[in-house]
Amino acid sequence: MQNDPKKLQAFLKQRQAQHLYRTPLICEGAQQPAMKINGKNMLTFCSNDYLGLANHPKVIKAFKQAADKYGVGSGAAHLINGHSIEHQKLEEELADFTGRERVLLFSTGYMANMGVVNAIMERGDAIFADRLNHASLIDASLLSKAKLQRYAHNNMNALIKRFTTTSSENTLILSDGVFSMDGDCAPVNELATLAEKNKAWLMIDDAHGFGILGKNGAGLLEQQNLSQQQVPILMATLGKAFGTAGAFIAGSDDLIEYLIQTARTYIYTTAMPPAIAAATRASLKLVQQEQWRREKLDSLILQFKQGAKQLGLELMPSDTPIQPILVGESKKAISISGKLQQQGLLVTAIRPPTVEKGTSRLRVTFSTSHNESDIKLLLDKLSSAFKSIKNQ
Ligand SMILES: *Cc1c(COP(=O)(O)O)cnc(C)c1O
């Protein structure tokens, strides 16, 4: 993009004409299903606050108490004097929870992915990445200068082919655990077997599984009973089900020590505020102690899936709180999302380049804080919105 107002304006006009223009909504009040958005009361179905912890009194209290004790800013990077005892304790507790030797905190998931991929991969290496991986994994791969070879979504034969044709000695299998725009899970057992067989790294980004899947909520790898040896690099975020902010990498003692020496997004950035770490410790307790949050979420998901099936809506193969409804054309997705919005329901239309062309969808997500009546209302409004589109 050149420094020319006409070029900028032409770009923006084109985006609008393609129904791909994006604008942030202005939210008032805390993150919860009922929110005031752009001045209007809305019921939302698009947040990643799956367990309703972003606005939980215990999490808020821990945050406030820590702010009183430690102040707001961490003041420096972890390796200078920004690594608080709250960060340290959170890392130890997350290592326990995930069944890994060590954990390293990062300020965001985007940075965790950037940091770890770039620490272990370089020019001449090969990254085999699922075609539907999150943007941060793609950017991390590109920045590393390793050869990025994408394979068809969850297609193990396509992945095996990558191994038989590569000449790189250092290889990395890179995949979302729960796919962020589809809600389905990666075949992590098969990925682990392939990684072991080929002496490749395996990194799973469990941003959307962490807190949700597994008996204790430790995520997809707990659910599938996969050890640190089988999946050497686990990444998860704290801004989704955990309701706070930040992310971490979990793995072996040696891996974490290596990252501390080499991961640039760990070394050259200010540590997350200690109060965020303290709030996350409170979230972790709730995730561990309040099983009912996952159980209620599961029953809401089931209610929605059954209702949507009766309405003939095209869902995707997902059992997670991410329940996309496939629409196809961007224009149609926007139109349905707009109709729902007029009636006080916020459901995001996800369009290219976030998803592939012709697969625009309504990305419906659920939270423990929703109720049965919310799901019923959503189904009713979806039914009339889809009908009105058909009749156009
Ligand atoms: C949200 C997300 C990230 C980024 O995490 P942030 O903490 O929001 O930067 C990375 N990977 C996946 C799969 C995500 O959904």
GROMACS .gro file of C-alpha atoms and ligand atoms in nm:
model
  407
    1MET     CA    1   0.000   0.000   0.000
    2GLN     CA    2   0.146   0.330  -0.111
    3ASN     CA    3   0.132   0.654   0.086
    4ASP     CA    4  -0.150   0.787  -0.131
    5PRO     CA    5  -0.499   0.874   0.008
    6LYS     CA    6  -0.662   0.773  -0.322
    7LYS     CA    7  -0.513   0.425  -0.304
    8LEU     CA    8  -0.627   0.383   0.058
    9GLN     CA    9  -0.978   0.497  -0.030
   10ALA     CA   10  -0.996   0.269  -0.333
   11PHE     CA   11  -0.894  -0.026  -0.117
   12LEU     CA   12  -1.160   0.053   0.143
   13LYS     CA   13  -1.429   0.096  -0.124
   14GLN     CA   14  -1.340  -0.237  -0.278
   15ARG     CA   15  -1.360  -0.413   0.057
   16GLN     CA   16  -1.706  -0.265   0.109
   17ALA     CA   17  -1.823  -0.372  -0.236
   18GLN     CA   18  -1.703  -0.728  -0.163
   19HIS     CA   19  -1.896  -0.738   0.168
   20LEU     CA   20  -1.566  -0.792   0.344
   21TYR     CA   21  -1.544  -0.462   0.533
   22ARG     CA   22  -1.483  -0.491   0.908
   23THR     CA   23  -1.562  -0.251   1.193
   24PRO     CA   24  -1.529  -0.296   1.569
   25LEU     CA   25  -1.844  -0.277   1.778
   26ILE     CA   26  -1.841  -0.067   2.092
   27CYS     CA   27  -1.929  -0.268   2.402
   28GLU     CA   28  -2.035  -0.121   2.734
   29GLY     CA   29  -2.028  -0.322   3.053
   30ALA     CA   30  -1.865  -0.654   3.131
   31GLN     CA   31  -1.821  -0.955   2.904
   32GLN     CA   32  -2.139  -1.164   2.942
   33PRO     CA   33  -2.423  -1.279   2.715
   34ALA     CA   34  -2.636  -0.967   2.775
   35MET     CA   35  -2.434  -0.662   2.673
   36LYS     CA   36  -2.494  -0.308   2.554
   37ILE     CA   37  -2.335  -0.288   2.210
   38ASN     CA   38  -2.327   0.027   1.996
   39GLY     CA   39  -2.576   0.169   2.246
   40LYS     CA   40  -2.825  -0.118   2.205
   41ASN     CA   41  -2.907  -0.406   2.442
   42MET     CA   42  -2.797  -0.730   2.279
   43LEU     CA   43  -2.781  -1.100   2.357
   44THR     CA   44  -2.445  -1.220   2.228
   45PHE     CA   45  -2.341  -1.557   2.083
   46CYS     CA   46  -1.988  -1.477   1.973
   47SER     CA   47  -1.764  -1.451   2.278
   48ASN     CA   48  -1.483  -1.694   2.361
   49ASP     CA   49  -1.559  -1.654   2.732
   50TYR     CA   50  -1.693  -2.010   2.725
   51LEU     CA   51  -1.707  -2.070   3.099
   52GLY     CA   52  -1.835  -1.729   3.202
   53LEU     CA   53  -1.519  -1.647   3.399
   54ALA     CA   54  -1.427  -1.308   3.245
   55ASN     CA   55  -1.668  -1.138   3.483
   56HIS     CA   56  -1.660  -1.384   3.774
   57PRO     CA   57  -1.656  -1.219   4.122
   58LYS     CA   58  -1.369  -1.440   4.247
   59VAL     CA   59  -1.156  -1.360   3.943
   60ILE     CA   60  -1.229  -0.989   3.978
   61LYS     CA   61  -1.148  -1.001   4.349
   62ALA     CA   62  -0.813  -1.171   4.289
   63PHE     CA   63  -0.735  -0.910   4.023
   64LYS     CA   64  -0.820  -0.618   4.255
   65GLN     CA   65  -0.627  -0.757   4.552
   66ALA     CA   66  -0.323  -0.818   4.334
   67ALA     CA   67  -0.345  -0.467   4.189
   68ASP     CA   68  -0.345  -0.328   4.544
   69LYS     CA   69  -0.037  -0.533   4.626
   70TYR     CA   70   0.166  -0.519   4.302
   71GLY     CA   71   0.031  -0.211   4.123
   72VAL     CA   72  -0.072  -0.228   3.759
   73GLY     CA   73   0.226  -0.253   3.525
   74SER     CA   74   0.485  -0.529   3.554
   75GLY     CA   75   0.747  -0.266   3.467
   76ALA     CA   76   0.985  -0.484   3.267
   77ALA     CA   77   1.035  -0.804   3.072
   78HIS     CA   78   1.045  -1.138   3.258
   79LEU     CA   79   1.424  -1.157   3.227
   80ILE     CA   80   1.480  -0.809   3.375
   81ASN     CA   81   1.269  -0.754   3.687
   82GLY     CA   82   0.916  -0.805   3.557
   83HIS     CA   83   0.874  -1.171   3.661
   84SER     CA   84   0.652  -1.153   3.969
   85ILE     CA   85   0.591  -1.429   4.220
   86GLU     CA   86   0.235  -1.439   4.080
   87HIS     CA   87   0.376  -1.527   3.734
   88GLN     CA   88   0.597  -1.789   3.891
   89LYS     CA   89   0.314  -1.953   4.087
   90LEU     CA   90   0.083  -1.947   3.786
   91GLU     CA   91   0.346  -2.120   3.573
   92GLU     CA   92   0.391  -2.391   3.837
   93GLU     CA   93   0.016  -2.444   3.877
   94LEU     CA   94  -0.040  -2.462   3.500
   95ALA     CA   95   0.242  -2.717   3.467
   96ASP     CA   96   0.071  -2.931   3.733
   97PHE     CA   97  -0.267  -2.890   3.566
   98THR     CA   98  -0.146  -2.985   3.217
   99GLY     CA   99   0.078  -3.266   3.340
  100ARG     CA  100   0.388  -3.107   3.188
  101GLU     CA  101   0.728  -3.044   3.349
  102ARG     CA  102   0.729  -2.670   3.291
  103VAL     CA  103   0.525  -2.380   3.162
  104LEU     CA  104   0.631  -2.044   3.019
  105LEU     CA  105   0.393  -1.747   3.014
  106PHE     CA  106   0.356  -1.514   2.716
  107SER     CA  107   0.159  -1.190   2.696
  108THR     CA  108  -0.069  -1.318   2.417
  109GLY     CA  109  -0.133  -1.637   2.224
  110TYR     CA  110  -0.019  -1.469   1.906
  111MET     CA  111   0.317  -1.398   2.068
  112ALA     CA  112   0.349  -1.747   2.215
  113ASN     CA  113   0.305  -1.899   1.869
  114MET     CA  114   0.549  -1.653   1.713
  115GLY     CA  115   0.802  -1.714   1.987
  116VAL     CA  116   0.811  -2.091   1.995
  117VAL     CA  117   0.793  -2.160   1.620
  118ASN     CA  118   1.072  -1.911   1.553
  119ALA     CA  119   1.285  -2.050   1.834
  120ILE     CA  120   1.288  -2.404   1.694
  121MET     CA  121   1.256  -2.355   1.316
  122GLU     CA  122   1.480  -2.183   1.064
  123ARG     CA  123   1.556  -2.167   0.693
  124GLY     CA  124   1.593  -2.518   0.550
  125ASP     CA  125   1.352  -2.672   0.803
  126ALA     CA  126   0.997  -2.777   0.714
  127ILE     CA  127   0.666  -2.697   0.881
  128PHE     CA  128   0.366  -2.918   0.800
  129ALA     CA  129   0.061  -2.718   0.895
  130ASP     CA  130  -0.311  -2.789   0.878
  131ARG     CA  131  -0.475  -2.574   0.612
  132LEU     CA  132  -0.724  -2.434   0.864
  133ASN     CA  133  -0.470  -2.331   1.128
  134HIS     CA  134  -0.515  -2.001   1.311
  135ALA     CA  135  -0.359  -1.692   1.150
  136SER     CA  136  -0.100  -1.661   1.429
  137LEU     CA  137   0.040  -2.006   1.344
  138ILE     CA  138   0.062  -1.915   0.977
  139ASP     CA  139   0.240  -1.587   1.055
  140ALA     CA  140   0.473  -1.765   1.295
  141SER     CA  141   0.560  -2.016   1.023
  142LEU     CA  142   0.624  -1.748   0.761
  143LEU     CA  143   0.844  -1.543   0.991
  144SER     CA  144   1.061  -1.847   1.070
  145LYS     CA  145   1.167  -1.878   0.702
  146ALA     CA  146   1.122  -2.254   0.725
  147LYS     CA  147   0.941  -2.410   0.430
  148LEU     CA  148   0.569  -2.389   0.509
  149GLN     CA  149   0.378  -2.681   0.360
  150ARG     CA  150   0.009  -2.685   0.436
  151TYR     CA  151  -0.191  -3.009   0.426
  152ALA     CA  152  -0.565  -3.056   0.366
  153HIS     CA  153  -0.765  -3.015   0.685
  154ASN     CA  154  -0.721  -3.313   0.920
  155ASN     CA  155  -0.608  -3.527   0.625
  156MET     CA  156  -0.345  -3.770   0.756
  157ASN     CA  157  -0.263  -3.914   0.414
  158ALA     CA  158  -0.175  -3.568   0.290
  159LEU     CA  159   0.046  -3.521   0.596
  160ILE     CA  160   0.219  -3.858   0.546
  161LYS     CA  161   0.294  -3.753   0.189
  162ARG     CA  162   0.470  -3.443   0.321
  163PHE     CA  163   0.703  -3.662   0.525
  164THR     CA  164   0.783  -3.895   0.237
  165THR     CA  165   0.881  -3.607   0.009
  166THR     CA  166   1.066  -3.372   0.245
  167SER     CA  167   1.442  -3.341   0.251
  168SER     CA  168   1.447  -3.137   0.574
  169GLU     CA  169   1.582  -3.300   0.886
  170ASN     CA  170   1.409  -3.068   1.130
  171THR     CA  171   1.033  -3.093   1.085
  172LEU     CA  172   0.737  -2.959   1.280
  173ILE     CA  173   0.374  -3.068   1.269
  174LEU     CA  174   0.165  -2.765   1.358
  175SER     CA  175  -0.208  -2.777   1.427
  176ASP     CA  176  -0.492  -2.614   1.613
  177GLY     CA  177  -0.636  -2.853   1.874
  178VAL     CA  178  -0.992  -2.725   1.834
  179PHE     CA  179  -1.020  -2.535   1.504
  180SER     CA  180  -1.121  -2.179   1.582
  181MET     CA  181  -1.362  -2.120   1.293
  182ASP     CA  182  -1.494  -2.477   1.256
  183GLY     CA  183  -1.509  -2.610   1.611
  184ASP     CA  184  -1.387  -2.959   1.519
  185CYS     CA  185  -1.079  -3.124   1.672
  186ALA     CA  186  -0.747  -3.232   1.522
  187PRO     CA  187  -0.680  -3.610   1.521
  188VAL     CA  188  -0.413  -3.560   1.786
  189ASN     CA  189  -0.347  -3.929   1.847
  190GLU     CA  190  -0.260  -3.985   1.483
  191LEU     CA  191  -0.055  -3.665   1.476
  192ALA     CA  192   0.140  -3.787   1.779
  193THR     CA  193   0.208  -4.125   1.617
  194LEU     CA  194   0.330  -3.960   1.297
  195ALA     CA  195   0.548  -3.716   1.488
  196GLU     CA  196   0.707  -3.995   1.691
  197LYS     CA  197   0.766  -4.211   1.385
  198ASN     CA  198   0.931  -3.926   1.192
  199LYS     CA  199   1.117  -3.772   1.487
  200ALA     CA  200   0.929  -3.449   1.418
  201TRP     CA  201   0.820  -3.180   1.660
  202LEU     CA  202   0.448  -3.171   1.729
  203MET     CA  203   0.288  -2.849   1.849
  204ILE     CA  204  -0.081  -2.825   1.935
  205ASP     CA  205  -0.249  -2.486   1.979
  206ASP     CA  206  -0.533  -2.565   2.221
  207ALA     CA  207  -0.665  -2.208   2.253
  208HIS     CA  208  -1.026  -2.328   2.227
  209GLY     CA  209  -0.996  -2.664   2.403
  210PHE     CA  210  -0.819  -2.548   2.717
  211GLY     CA  211  -1.066  -2.518   3.007
  212ILE     CA  212  -1.335  -2.694   2.803
  213LEU     CA  213  -1.224  -3.044   2.707
  214GLY     CA  214  -1.100  -3.327   2.927
  215LYS     CA  215  -1.242  -3.441   3.260
  216ASN     CA  216  -1.062  -3.166   3.450
  217GLY     CA  217  -1.072  -2.909   3.171
  218ALA     CA  218  -0.702  -2.934   3.087
  219GLY     CA  219  -0.795  -2.954   2.719
  220LEU     CA  220  -0.782  -3.181   2.417
  221LEU     CA  221  -0.458  -3.352   2.525
  222GLU     CA  222  -0.608  -3.446   2.863
  223GLN     CA  223  -0.920  -3.576   2.685
  224GLN     CA  224  -0.703  -3.789   2.454
  225ASN     CA  225  -0.463  -3.883   2.732
  226LEU     CA  226  -0.152  -3.762   2.547
  227SER     CA  227   0.170  -3.716   2.739
  228GLN     CA  228   0.441  -3.455   2.710
  229GLN     CA  229   0.653  -3.708   2.528
  230GLN     CA  230   0.380  -3.764   2.269
  231VAL     CA  231   0.302  -3.395   2.225
  232PRO     CA  232   0.620  -3.207   2.314
  233ILE     CA  233   0.474  -2.856   2.265
  234LEU     CA  234   0.138  -2.750   2.401
  235MET     CA  235   0.019  -2.394   2.361
  236ALA     CA  236  -0.297  -2.259   2.521
  237THR     CA  237  -0.443  -1.916   2.579
  238LEU     CA  238  -0.585  -1.757   2.892
  239GLY     CA  239  -0.813  -1.500   2.724
  240LYS     CA  240  -1.077  -1.752   2.617
  241ALA     CA  241  -1.225  -2.010   2.858
  242PHE     CA  242  -1.003  -1.880   3.138
  243GLY     CA  243  -1.153  -1.533   3.100
  244THR     CA  244  -0.833  -1.333   3.160
  245ALA     CA  245  -0.549  -1.263   2.913
  246GLY     CA  246  -0.219  -1.409   2.797
  247ALA     CA  247  -0.102  -1.754   2.698
  248PHE     CA  248   0.156  -2.020   2.775
  249ILE     CA  249   0.372  -2.293   2.632
  250ALA     CA  250   0.392  -2.621   2.825
  251GLY     CA  251   0.661  -2.883   2.770
  252SER     CA  252   0.978  -3.035   2.902
  253ASP     CA  253   1.214  -2.858   3.139
  254ASP     CA  254   1.476  -2.843   2.863
  255LEU     CA  255   1.232  -2.702   2.607
  256ILE     CA  256   1.123  -2.424   2.843
  257GLU     CA  257   1.484  -2.340   2.933
  258TYR     CA  258   1.563  -2.326   2.562
  259LEU     CA  259   1.268  -2.089   2.501
  260ILE     CA  260   1.377  -1.862   2.786
  261GLN     CA  261   1.713  -1.824   2.610
  262THR     CA  262   1.581  -1.788   2.253
  263ALA     CA  263   1.210  -1.696   2.216
  264ARG     CA  264   1.219  -1.332   2.110
  265THR     CA  265   0.852  -1.264   2.194
  266TYR     CA  266   0.930  -1.377   2.548
  267ILE     CA  267   1.256  -1.191   2.588
  268TYR     CA  268   1.185  -0.857   2.424
  269THR     CA  269   0.848  -0.766   2.567
  270THR     CA  270   0.700  -0.645   2.894
  271ALA     CA  271   0.563  -0.921   3.117
  272MET     CA  272   0.184  -0.935   3.154
  273PRO     CA  273   0.062  -0.740   3.460
  274PRO     CA  274   0.103  -0.950   3.778
  275ALA     CA  275  -0.265  -0.891   3.861
  276ILE     CA  276  -0.357  -1.076   3.539
  277ALA     CA  277  -0.151  -1.371   3.660
  278ALA     CA  278  -0.323  -1.357   4.000
  279ALA     CA  279  -0.668  -1.340   3.837
  280THR     CA  280  -0.576  -1.637   3.617
  281ARG     CA  281  -0.482  -1.839   3.927
  282ALA     CA  282  -0.836  -1.774   4.055
  283SER     CA  283  -0.976  -1.883   3.716
  284LEU     CA  284  -0.772  -2.201   3.728
  285LYS     CA  285  -0.926  -2.290   4.067
  286LEU     CA  286  -1.276  -2.238   3.925
  287VAL     CA  287  -1.195  -2.446   3.615
  288GLN     CA  288  -1.074  -2.727   3.841
  289GLN     CA  289  -1.344  -2.710   4.108
  290GLU     CA  290  -1.657  -2.624   3.911
  291GLN     CA  291  -1.717  -2.920   3.684
  292TRP     CA  292  -2.078  -2.803   3.643
  293ARG     CA  293  -1.962  -2.522   3.416
  294ARG     CA  294  -1.850  -2.773   3.152
  295GLU     CA  295  -2.157  -2.992   3.209
  296LYS     CA  296  -2.400  -2.702   3.161
  297LEU     CA  297  -2.212  -2.587   2.853
  298ASP     CA  298  -2.237  -2.939   2.706
  299SER     CA  299  -2.611  -2.950   2.761
  300LEU     CA  300  -2.658  -2.608   2.595
  301ILE     CA  301  -2.452  -2.725   2.296
  302LEU     CA  302  -2.666  -3.038   2.269
  303GLN     CA  303  -2.988  -2.834   2.290
  304PHE     CA  304  -2.866  -2.610   2.008
  305LYS     CA  305  -2.750  -2.895   1.785
  306GLN     CA  306  -3.079  -3.080   1.818
  307GLY     CA  307  -3.281  -2.763   1.754
  308ALA     CA  308  -3.068  -2.660   1.456
  309LYS     CA  309  -3.104  -3.006   1.304
  310GLN     CA  310  -3.482  -2.982   1.327
  311LEU     CA  311  -3.465  -2.647   1.148
  312GLY     CA  312  -3.250  -2.797   0.874
  313LEU     CA  313  -2.957  -2.563   0.938
  314GLU     CA  314  -2.620  -2.679   0.807
  315LEU     CA  315  -2.395  -2.723   1.110
  316MET     CA  316  -2.032  -2.836   1.098
  317PRO     CA  317  -1.897  -3.151   1.268
  318SER     CA  318  -1.833  -2.992   1.607
  319ASP     CA  319  -1.904  -3.094   1.968
  320THR     CA  320  -1.736  -2.787   2.114
  321PRO     CA  321  -1.889  -2.449   2.208
  322ILE     CA  322  -1.795  -2.329   1.857
  323GLN     CA  323  -2.100  -2.417   1.643
  324PRO     CA  324  -2.070  -2.254   1.301
  325ILE     CA  325  -2.366  -2.249   1.062
  326LEU     CA  326  -2.245  -2.276   0.705
  327VAL     CA  327  -2.397  -2.013   0.475
  328GLY     CA  328  -2.162  -1.989   0.175
  329GLU     CA  329  -2.170  -1.641   0.024
  330SER     CA  330  -2.038  -1.348   0.230
  331LYS     CA  331  -2.332  -1.131   0.129
  332LYS     CA  332  -2.582  -1.383   0.260
  333ALA     CA  333  -2.391  -1.436   0.585
  334ILE     CA  334  -2.385  -1.060   0.645
  335SER     CA  335  -2.752  -1.031   0.566
  336ILE     CA  336  -2.852  -1.299   0.819
  337SER     CA  337  -2.618  -1.161   1.082
  338GLY     CA  338  -2.771  -0.815   1.020
  339LYS     CA  339  -3.125  -0.945   1.059
  340LEU     CA  340  -3.034  -1.111   1.388
  341GLN     CA  341  -2.866  -0.791   1.505
  342GLN     CA  342  -3.180  -0.589   1.432
  343GLN     CA  343  -3.362  -0.824   1.666
  344GLY     CA  344  -3.106  -0.790   1.943
  345LEU     CA  345  -2.893  -1.101   1.881
  346LEU     CA  346  -2.523  -1.073   1.806
  347VAL     CA  347  -2.384  -1.357   1.593
  348THR     CA  348  -2.073  -1.282   1.391
  349ALA     CA  349  -2.054  -1.345   1.017
  350ILE     CA  350  -1.710  -1.493   0.946
  351ARG     CA  351  -1.589  -1.426   0.593
  352PRO     CA  352  -1.273  -1.454   0.382
  353PRO     CA  353  -0.986  -1.412   0.436
  354THR     CA  354  -1.054  -1.561   0.782
  355VAL     CA  355  -1.218  -1.863   0.613
  356GLU     CA  356  -1.195  -1.994   0.258
  357LYS     CA  357  -1.400  -1.837  -0.019
  358GLY     CA  358  -1.753  -1.972  -0.046
  359THR     CA  359  -1.753  -2.095   0.315
  360SER     CA  360  -1.875  -1.783   0.493
  361ARG     CA  361  -2.056  -1.876   0.807
  362LEU     CA  362  -2.227  -1.759   1.121
  363ARG     CA  363  -1.993  -1.845   1.403
  364VAL     CA  364  -2.217  -1.921   1.698
  365THR     CA  365  -2.043  -1.972   2.032
  366PHE     CA  366  -2.190  -2.065   2.367
  367SER     CA  367  -2.104  -1.988   2.726
  368THR     CA  368  -2.194  -2.143   3.058
  369SER     CA  369  -2.360  -1.808   3.128
  370HIS     CA  370  -2.623  -1.869   2.859
  371ASN     CA  371  -2.953  -2.029   2.958
  372GLU     CA  372  -3.189  -2.271   2.785
  373SER     CA  373  -3.422  -1.981   2.703
  374ASP     CA  374  -3.134  -1.798   2.527
  375ILE     CA  375  -3.076  -2.099   2.301
  376LYS     CA  376  -3.446  -2.125   2.227
  377LEU     CA  377  -3.461  -1.757   2.133
  378LEU     CA  378  -3.156  -1.796   1.908
  379LEU     CA  379  -3.312  -2.092   1.728
  380ASP     CA  380  -3.640  -1.904   1.675
  381LYS     CA  381  -3.466  -1.598   1.532
  382LEU     CA  382  -3.234  -1.808   1.315
  383SER     CA  383  -3.534  -1.989   1.174
  384SER     CA  384  -3.708  -1.668   1.068
  385ALA     CA  385  -3.385  -1.506   0.941
  386PHE     CA  386  -3.306  -1.804   0.716
  387LYS     CA  387  -3.667  -1.817   0.593
  388SER     CA  388  -3.669  -1.449   0.501
  389ILE     CA  389  -3.346  -1.494   0.303
  390LYS     CA  390  -3.493  -1.786   0.112
  391ASN     CA  391  -3.798  -1.580   0.019
  392GLN     CA  392  -3.593  -1.294  -0.121
  393LIG     C1  393  -0.722  -1.669   1.989
  393LIG     C2  394  -0.625  -1.762   1.931
  393LIG     C3  395  -0.487  -1.735   1.936
  393LIG     C4  396  -0.434  -1.604   1.983
  393LIG     O1  397  -0.443  -1.590   2.120
  393LIG     P1  398  -0.446  -1.443   2.184
  393LIG     O2  399  -0.412  -1.465   2.325
  393LIG     O3  400  -0.584  -1.392   2.161
  393LIG     O4  401  -0.342  -1.363   2.109
  393LIG     C5  402  -0.401  -1.831   1.889
  393LIG     N1  403  -0.445  -1.946   1.838
  393LIG     C6  404  -0.577  -1.976   1.830
  393LIG     C7  405  -0.621  -2.107   1.772
  393LIG     C8  406  -0.670  -1.884   1.875
  393LIG     O5  407  -0.799  -1.909   1.864
   0.00000   0.00000   0.00000
